[in-house]
Each structure stands twice: as structure tokens, then as C-alpha cells.
Short mmCIF file of C-alpha atoms and ligand atoms in Angstrom, two decimals:
data_model
loop_
_atom_site.label_atom_id
_atom_site.label_comp_id
_atom_site.label_asym_id
_atom_site.label_seq_id
_atom_site.Cartn_x
_atom_site.Cartn_y
_atom_site.Cartn_z
CA UNK A 1 31.64 1.97 -17.40
CA UNK A 2 27.88 2.39 -17.12
CA UNK A 3 26.47 2.77 -13.64
CA UNK A 4 24.59 -0.53 -13.23
CA UNK A 5 22.30 -0.54 -10.23
CA UNK A 6 20.70 -3.41 -8.39
CA UNK A 7 17.62 -3.45 -6.17
CA UNK A 8 15.45 -6.05 -4.46
CA UNK A 9 12.23 -6.87 -2.71
CA UNK A 10 12.44 -8.91 0.45
CA UNK A 11 9.79 -10.56 2.60
CA UNK A 12 8.92 -13.90 4.13
CA UNK A 13 7.60 -15.51 1.99
CA UNK A 14 8.37 -13.49 -1.14
CA UNK A 15 7.73 -15.69 -4.15
CA UNK A 16 4.26 -14.27 -4.87
CA UNK A 17 5.45 -10.66 -4.99
CA UNK A 18 4.56 -8.77 -8.20
CA UNK A 19 7.21 -6.12 -7.52
CA UNK A 20 9.88 -7.77 -9.75
CA UNK A 21 7.44 -7.73 -12.67
CA UNK A 22 6.74 -4.04 -12.12
CA UNK A 23 10.34 -2.88 -11.77
CA UNK A 24 11.72 -5.11 -14.54
CA UNK A 25 9.01 -3.74 -16.84
CA UNK A 26 10.25 -0.21 -16.11
CA UNK A 27 13.93 -1.16 -16.44
CA UNK A 28 13.17 -2.48 -19.91
CA UNK A 29 10.79 0.36 -20.81
CA UNK A 30 13.40 3.00 -20.03
CA UNK A 31 16.30 0.95 -21.50
CA UNK A 32 18.23 0.87 -18.23
CA UNK A 33 20.83 -1.66 -17.24
CA UNK A 34 20.28 -3.02 -13.76
CA UNK A 35 18.26 -5.58 -11.89
CA UNK A 36 15.46 -5.96 -9.40
CA UNK A 37 15.11 -9.35 -7.72
CA UNK A 38 13.01 -11.05 -5.05
CA UNK A 39 15.19 -12.23 -2.15
CA UNK A 40 13.61 -14.17 0.70
CA UNK A 41 14.77 -13.45 4.26
CA UNK A 42 13.37 -14.89 7.46
CA UNK A 43 12.96 -12.50 10.41
CA UNK A 44 16.25 -13.91 11.79
CA UNK A 45 18.12 -13.24 8.54
CA UNK A 46 16.60 -9.83 7.86
CA UNK A 47 18.82 -7.51 10.00
CA UNK A 48 22.07 -8.97 8.61
CA UNK A 49 20.72 -8.75 5.06
CA UNK A 50 19.91 -5.07 5.52
CA UNK A 51 23.19 -4.21 7.23
CA UNK A 52 25.21 -5.72 4.36
CA UNK A 53 23.33 -4.24 1.37
CA UNK A 54 26.31 -2.18 0.20
CA UNK A 55 28.66 -5.18 0.30
CA UNK A 56 26.21 -7.10 -1.85
CA UNK A 57 26.14 -4.32 -4.44
CA UNK A 58 22.52 -3.50 -3.67
CA UNK A 59 21.48 0.15 -3.80
CA UNK A 60 18.17 -0.38 -2.07
CA UNK A 61 14.86 -2.12 -2.33
CA UNK A 62 11.38 -2.85 -1.09
CA UNK A 63 10.47 -4.50 2.16
CA UNK A 64 7.21 -6.31 2.66
CA UNK A 65 5.54 -8.50 5.29
CA UNK A 66 6.63 -9.23 7.96
CA UNK A 67 9.65 -6.89 7.86
CA UNK A 68 8.23 -3.38 7.55
CA UNK A 69 8.54 -2.47 11.25
CA UNK A 70 11.99 -4.11 11.54
CA UNK A 71 13.14 -2.09 8.51
CA UNK A 72 11.94 1.09 10.19
CA UNK A 73 14.08 0.28 13.24
CA UNK A 74 17.18 -0.35 11.09
CA UNK A 75 17.05 2.85 9.02
CA UNK A 76 19.26 5.77 10.04
CA UNK A 77 17.16 8.39 8.24
CA UNK A 78 13.51 8.27 7.27
CA UNK A 79 10.88 10.56 5.82
CA UNK A 80 7.76 11.97 7.47
CA UNK A 81 5.51 9.23 6.09
CA UNK A 82 7.68 6.43 7.50
CA UNK A 83 7.86 8.23 10.85
CA UNK A 84 4.08 8.70 11.10
CA UNK A 85 3.26 5.18 9.92
CA UNK A 86 6.07 3.51 11.91
CA UNK A 87 6.95 1.20 9.04
CA UNK A 88 9.24 1.27 6.01
CA UNK A 89 8.51 -0.33 2.64
CA UNK A 90 11.19 1.37 0.55
CA UNK A 91 14.85 1.88 1.42
CA UNK A 92 18.04 3.03 -0.23
CA UNK A 93 21.66 3.82 0.52
CA UNK A 94 22.47 7.47 -0.14
CA UNK A 95 25.78 8.95 -1.44
CA UNK A 96 27.28 8.69 2.04
CA UNK A 97 26.17 5.06 2.33
CA UNK A 98 23.54 5.95 4.92
CA UNK A 99 20.40 3.82 5.00
CA UNK A 100 17.26 5.88 4.25
CA UNK A 101 13.73 4.61 4.68
CA UNK A 102 10.39 5.72 3.32
CA UNK A 103 6.84 4.48 3.36
CA UNK A 104 5.29 4.88 -0.08
CA UNK A 105 2.01 3.07 0.65
CA UNK A 106 0.26 6.34 1.57
CA UNK A 107 1.62 7.98 -1.57
CA UNK A 108 0.50 4.99 -3.67
CA UNK A 109 -3.00 5.08 -2.23
CA UNK A 110 -3.46 8.80 -2.94
CA UNK A 111 -1.73 8.78 -6.35
CA UNK A 112 -3.94 5.92 -7.55
CA UNK A 113 -7.11 7.78 -6.58
CA UNK A 114 -5.74 10.96 -8.20
CA UNK A 115 -5.42 8.95 -11.41
CA UNK A 116 -8.76 7.11 -11.14
CA UNK A 117 -11.24 9.47 -9.48
CA UNK A 118 -10.48 13.15 -10.03
CA UNK A 119 -11.34 15.32 -7.03
CA UNK A 120 -11.61 12.38 -4.63
CA UNK A 121 -9.82 14.36 -1.93
CA UNK A 122 -12.40 17.16 -2.01
CA UNK A 123 -14.54 14.82 0.10
CA UNK A 124 -14.72 15.50 3.82
CA UNK A 125 -15.66 12.36 5.71
CA UNK A 126 -13.76 9.10 5.33
CA UNK A 127 -14.74 5.72 6.76
CA UNK A 128 -11.78 3.36 7.16
CA UNK A 129 -12.57 -0.30 7.79
CA UNK A 130 -9.76 -2.05 9.67
CA UNK A 131 -7.01 -0.99 12.04
CA UNK A 132 -3.96 -3.08 11.07
CA UNK A 133 -0.66 -2.00 9.51
CA UNK A 134 -2.26 -1.13 6.17
CA UNK A 135 -4.79 1.12 7.88
CA UNK A 136 -1.99 3.30 9.27
CA UNK A 137 -0.76 4.22 5.80
CA UNK A 138 -4.29 5.04 4.64
CA UNK A 139 -4.91 7.25 7.67
CA UNK A 140 -1.70 9.15 7.01
CA UNK A 141 -2.68 9.67 3.36
CA UNK A 142 -6.15 10.94 4.32
CA UNK A 143 -4.69 13.36 6.87
CA UNK A 144 -2.16 14.67 4.34
CA UNK A 145 -4.99 15.26 1.85
CA UNK A 146 -6.93 17.33 4.38
CA UNK A 147 -9.86 15.09 5.33
CA UNK A 148 -11.76 16.77 8.16
CA UNK A 149 -13.30 13.68 9.69
CA UNK A 150 -11.93 10.17 9.55
CA UNK A 151 -13.72 7.33 11.31
CA UNK A 152 -11.95 4.01 11.86
CA UNK A 153 -14.17 1.01 12.36
CA UNK A 154 -12.61 -2.20 13.56
CA UNK A 155 -13.76 -5.55 14.91
CA UNK A 156 -11.37 -5.05 17.83
CA UNK A 157 -12.35 -1.52 18.77
CA UNK A 158 -9.31 -1.08 21.00
CA UNK A 159 -7.00 -1.21 17.97
CA UNK A 160 -9.04 1.51 16.28
CA UNK A 161 -8.82 3.63 19.45
CA UNK A 162 -5.04 3.20 19.59
CA UNK A 163 -4.76 4.48 15.99
CA UNK A 164 -7.07 7.42 16.72
CA UNK A 165 -4.89 8.36 19.69
CA UNK A 166 -1.74 8.10 17.59
CA UNK A 167 -2.98 10.14 14.63
CA UNK A 168 -4.87 12.90 16.47
CA UNK A 169 -8.14 14.74 16.76
CA UNK A 170 -9.48 14.45 13.21
CA UNK A 171 -9.78 10.69 13.76
CA UNK A 172 -12.41 8.86 15.78
CA UNK A 173 -12.77 5.16 16.52
CA UNK A 174 -15.84 2.96 16.45
CA UNK A 175 -16.72 -0.71 16.79
CA UNK A 176 -17.85 -2.84 13.84
CA UNK A 177 -21.47 -2.68 15.10
CA UNK A 178 -21.56 1.00 14.11
CA UNK A 179 -20.24 0.48 10.58
CA UNK A 180 -23.62 0.07 8.90
CA UNK A 181 -24.89 3.43 10.21
CA UNK A 182 -21.65 5.20 9.35
CA UNK A 183 -21.98 4.23 5.68
CA UNK A 184 -24.67 6.93 5.37
CA UNK A 185 -22.30 9.74 6.34
CA UNK A 186 -19.18 8.64 4.47
CA UNK A 187 -17.90 10.35 1.30
CA UNK A 188 -15.29 7.64 0.84
CA UNK A 189 -15.13 4.12 2.29
CA UNK A 190 -11.81 2.28 2.36
CA UNK A 191 -11.53 -1.41 3.14
CA UNK A 192 -8.18 -2.24 4.78
CA UNK A 193 -9.36 -5.46 6.42
CA UNK A 194 -8.37 -8.86 5.11
CA UNK A 195 -12.06 -9.71 4.56
CA UNK A 196 -12.42 -10.99 0.99
CA UNK A 197 -8.68 -11.38 0.38
CA UNK A 198 -7.87 -14.52 -1.55
CA UNK A 199 -6.45 -17.18 0.79
CA UNK A 200 -8.19 -15.74 3.87
CA UNK A 201 -11.21 -18.02 3.84
CA UNK A 202 -14.08 -18.09 1.38
CA UNK A 203 -16.21 -15.00 1.53
CA UNK A 204 -19.33 -14.73 -0.59
CA UNK A 205 -20.77 -11.54 0.90
CA UNK A 206 -19.08 -8.60 2.64
CA UNK A 207 -20.95 -8.03 5.91
CA UNK A 208 -22.17 -4.49 5.10
CA UNK A 209 -24.92 -3.10 2.87
CA UNK A 210 -23.95 -0.06 0.81
CA UNK A 211 -27.39 0.78 -0.54
CA UNK A 212 -27.81 3.67 1.93
CA UNK A 213 -24.57 5.39 0.96
CA UNK A 214 -24.82 8.99 -0.31
CA UNK A 215 -24.82 9.60 -4.06
CA UNK A 216 -21.23 9.86 -5.30
CA UNK A 217 -19.64 8.00 -2.40
CA UNK A 218 -16.32 6.40 -3.33
CA UNK A 219 -15.31 2.85 -2.37
CA UNK A 220 -11.79 1.49 -2.58
CA UNK A 221 -10.05 -1.65 -1.37
CA UNK A 222 -6.35 -2.13 -0.78
CA UNK A 223 -6.61 -5.84 -1.66
CA UNK A 224 -6.04 -6.69 -5.36
CA UNK A 225 -6.44 -10.48 -5.33
CA UNK A 226 -9.19 -10.92 -6.29
CA UNK A 227 -9.22 -7.70 -8.29
CA UNK A 228 -12.89 -7.17 -7.50
CA UNK A 229 -13.30 -8.13 -3.86
CA UNK A 230 -16.75 -8.85 -2.39
CA UNK A 231 -16.51 -5.38 -0.79
CA UNK A 232 -15.99 -3.73 -4.20
CA UNK A 233 -18.56 -5.87 -5.98
CA UNK A 234 -21.28 -4.93 -3.51
CA UNK A 235 -20.24 -1.28 -3.55
CA UNK A 236 -20.35 -1.24 -7.38
CA UNK A 237 -23.75 -2.93 -7.41
CA UNK A 238 -25.03 -0.27 -4.98
CA UNK A 239 -23.84 2.47 -7.37
CA UNK A 240 -20.73 3.69 -5.52
CA UNK A 241 -17.70 4.95 -7.48
CA UNK A 242 -15.09 2.21 -7.15
CA UNK A 243 -11.31 1.91 -7.47
CA UNK A 244 -9.52 -1.43 -7.01
CA UNK A 245 -6.34 -2.12 -5.05
CA UNK A 246 -4.05 -2.84 -8.00
CA UNK A 247 -3.52 0.85 -8.73
CA UNK A 248 -2.12 1.41 -5.23
CA UNK A 249 0.39 -1.43 -5.75
CA UNK A 250 1.59 0.12 -9.02
CA UNK A 251 1.80 3.69 -7.73
CA UNK A 252 3.57 2.82 -4.46
CA UNK A 253 6.42 1.43 -6.59
CA UNK A 254 7.13 4.76 -8.35
CA UNK A 255 9.24 6.59 -5.70
CA UNK A 256 11.43 3.51 -5.05
CA UNK A 257 12.28 3.08 -8.73
CA UNK A 258 13.24 6.74 -8.89
CA UNK A 259 15.53 6.43 -5.84
CA UNK A 260 17.36 3.37 -7.17
CA UNK A 261 17.43 3.97 -10.90
CA UNK A 262 17.15 7.76 -11.27
CA UNK A 263 14.02 8.00 -13.42
CA UNK A 264 10.50 8.69 -12.19
CA UNK A 265 8.50 6.00 -14.02
CA UNK A 266 4.97 6.18 -15.39
CA UNK A 267 2.19 3.82 -14.36
CA UNK A 268 0.95 2.80 -17.81
CA UNK A 269 -2.10 0.83 -18.90
CA UNK A 270 0.32 -1.70 -20.41
CA UNK A 271 1.97 -2.25 -17.01
CA UNK A 272 -1.40 -2.68 -15.33
CA UNK A 273 -2.38 -5.28 -17.92
CA UNK A 274 0.87 -7.22 -17.45
CA UNK A 275 0.30 -7.46 -13.70
CA UNK A 276 -3.37 -8.26 -14.22
CA UNK A 277 -2.47 -11.14 -16.58
CA UNK A 278 -0.06 -12.49 -14.00
CA UNK A 279 -2.70 -12.35 -11.26
CA UNK A 280 -5.25 -14.10 -13.48
CA UNK A 281 -2.73 -16.86 -14.31
CA UNK A 282 -2.03 -17.60 -10.62
P1 LIG B 301 -2.48 -5.59 8.01
O1 LIG B 301 -1.30 -5.20 8.83
O2 LIG B 301 -2.10 -6.16 6.66
O3 LIG B 301 -3.50 -4.50 7.87
P2 LIG B 301 -3.68 -7.07 10.22
O4 LIG B 301 -2.90 -6.33 11.22
O5 LIG B 301 -3.78 -8.55 10.39
O6 LIG B 301 -3.14 -6.86 8.74
O7 LIG B 301 -5.13 -6.43 10.13
C1 LIG B 301 -6.13 -7.02 9.44
C2 LIG B 301 -7.41 -6.21 9.65
O8 LIG B 301 -8.51 -6.99 9.18
C3 LIG B 301 -7.69 -5.91 11.12
O9 LIG B 301 -8.33 -4.65 11.20
C4 LIG B 301 -8.65 -7.04 11.49
O10 LIG B 301 -9.48 -6.75 12.60
P3 LIG B 301 -8.98 -7.06 14.11
O11 LIG B 301 -8.07 -5.94 14.48
O12 LIG B 301 -10.23 -7.10 14.92
O13 LIG B 301 -8.27 -8.40 14.06
C5 LIG B 301 -9.47 -7.13 10.23
N1 LIG B 301 -10.17 -8.42 10.13
C6 LIG B 301 -9.64 -9.63 9.85
N2 LIG B 301 -10.60 -10.57 9.83
C7 LIG B 301 -11.77 -9.94 10.12
C8 LIG B 301 -13.15 -10.37 10.25
N3 LIG B 301 -13.49 -11.64 10.09
N4 LIG B 301 -14.08 -9.42 10.55
C9 LIG B 301 -13.75 -8.12 10.71
N5 LIG B 301 -12.48 -7.68 10.60
C10 LIG B 301 -11.51 -8.55 10.30
#
């Protein structure tokens, strides 16, 4: 009998997740039997759900908000990225039925820029806006790609300082009042704040001016709804090289699919358009 595998994405809430669209596209594209479904779990339900994956016939899956830290605590084995970031977004049961965890957000961030802006990691100075959970994955990716100087700017400077302490000497922290000046020295600017994210209040203008950025500076946002955030629109209008957040979503899904279904899938233009259509319909 064919080896039919089943995977999931869980979060709370989960109904807006695009992950089922991505993984079911690949299942069909590669002609594989199997399934990938969204399953909602409250924080109270989450540990039991994870501990009984094998009994439910689930090989593994994705974990999203608010469960990424809880998933990290439940995994028996995890990779370097998960350890450094302190959160798991991808997990799977191995041959011995041991729960493994990974964080593929850093991979997704870097792989998307590899695909969109060749040589992006030859830059030296990165400016990271925001110091929440998403910022941790970006910092890890930048460190892995050899950035010499990474400056985190955050409204609550203390959170930026805590991240700088955690990730080491190549990282410095600054308050939001220094952001405008730091734009002049940055080779790449990454927005990890929720400013401009759909559903987080109406924002017409991002509170920074990019016109003094160096020639060739890159701007990227991790938010993909809207696809062009106010941050990206202003950066594009100021002549920066821009990459939107949808690519990171698509690329972070690649290692999980490979763990569960045994094929390393391609991020195709067709897949991007399918997800884009779905976002525009919403
Ligand atoms: P996540 O884990 O998804 O990154 P988070 O922990 O809520 O989410 O972090 C959101 C980020 O957006 C934080 O850096 C937050 O700044 P604070 O640490 O000061 O809260 C930032 N953010 C949210 N609203 C903001 C605003 N109006 N101005 C500046 N930064 C804002």
C-alpha cells in the first residue's frame, strides 16, 4: 500500500492561514497522495494535540501564533535555528517517533531574498525595525549570512536591548528616535513591526522617510497583507530595491514539505499567483 502521509497547520485562530493552499498545491503538483489541513487548537488544547500526533496519523506540521514558543518547549530534538530563535514553526515525528522541531522563518527570509535580489547578503549593515518574535528569526538569518553590523530599532528600546544581548556583539540596539538617522547607514532595512499590517489600524504613512538612504539600499517587509505595505510603498518611491513578504511565506514552507512528504518543492510563479489571488479575494 502507498505510504500516505498527513500533515497540518495549527494556530489560534487558524482559518486565515494560507499554508493549506501552499502545501496542497505542492501535493497536487508532485502527484503525491496525502493531506495537509488547518486544525485549530486553543493554548489549552495545544499540548495534548502535539503529544498525540502519532495516534492521529499525523507525521508533522506547522505551528503558528500563538503556539511557536509552546511548540519549542514540547519538542525533544530541535535544530540550531529553533534553538537560537527559541520558537518552532515546523515539526515532525522521526523514524523513532521522536518529535523534532525547526524554525524555518529565518531560512524563508534568506531564501526569498536569494531568489529576488541576487547578492543581497554581500551587504554589511542591516537595520531591523521591531523586536518581537518575528525579529528574532530575521536576526538569526542575518547573523548566519555574515552581516557585520545589525542595528535593531524598537519603540520599546528595552526589547531591542534584550535581543542584542541574546544574539551577541554584532548586534546593537537603539530607540525609535534614532531610526531616521540610521536609514543613511543601512544597506538593508527590514520591517518586522506590525505597522501597516492589515487589521492593525489604518496606516496611511509609515513614520520614516527613506529619501536619504544610500543608493542600492534594500527594503523588505515580513508582512504580506497588504502585499505592498506603506513601508514598502515609501521605500519603492524613494528608489530602494524592494522585496515583499509573500516570498518569505512561500519559502519558509519548503523544508516542512520535504520533511513530511519526501520531496523538496519549488516555489513557482504559479504558486505565488495562486496565493496572491487568494489574498486579493479576502
Ligand atoms: P511579532 O512576535 O509578530 O513580531 P510583537 O511581539 O507584537 O509581534 O511585535 C510587534 C513589533 O511591532 C514590536 O517590535 C512592536 O514594538 P514594541 O516592542 O514597542 O511593542 C512593534 N510595533 C507595534 N506597533 C507599533 C507602533 N505603533 N510603533 C512602533 N512600533 C510598533
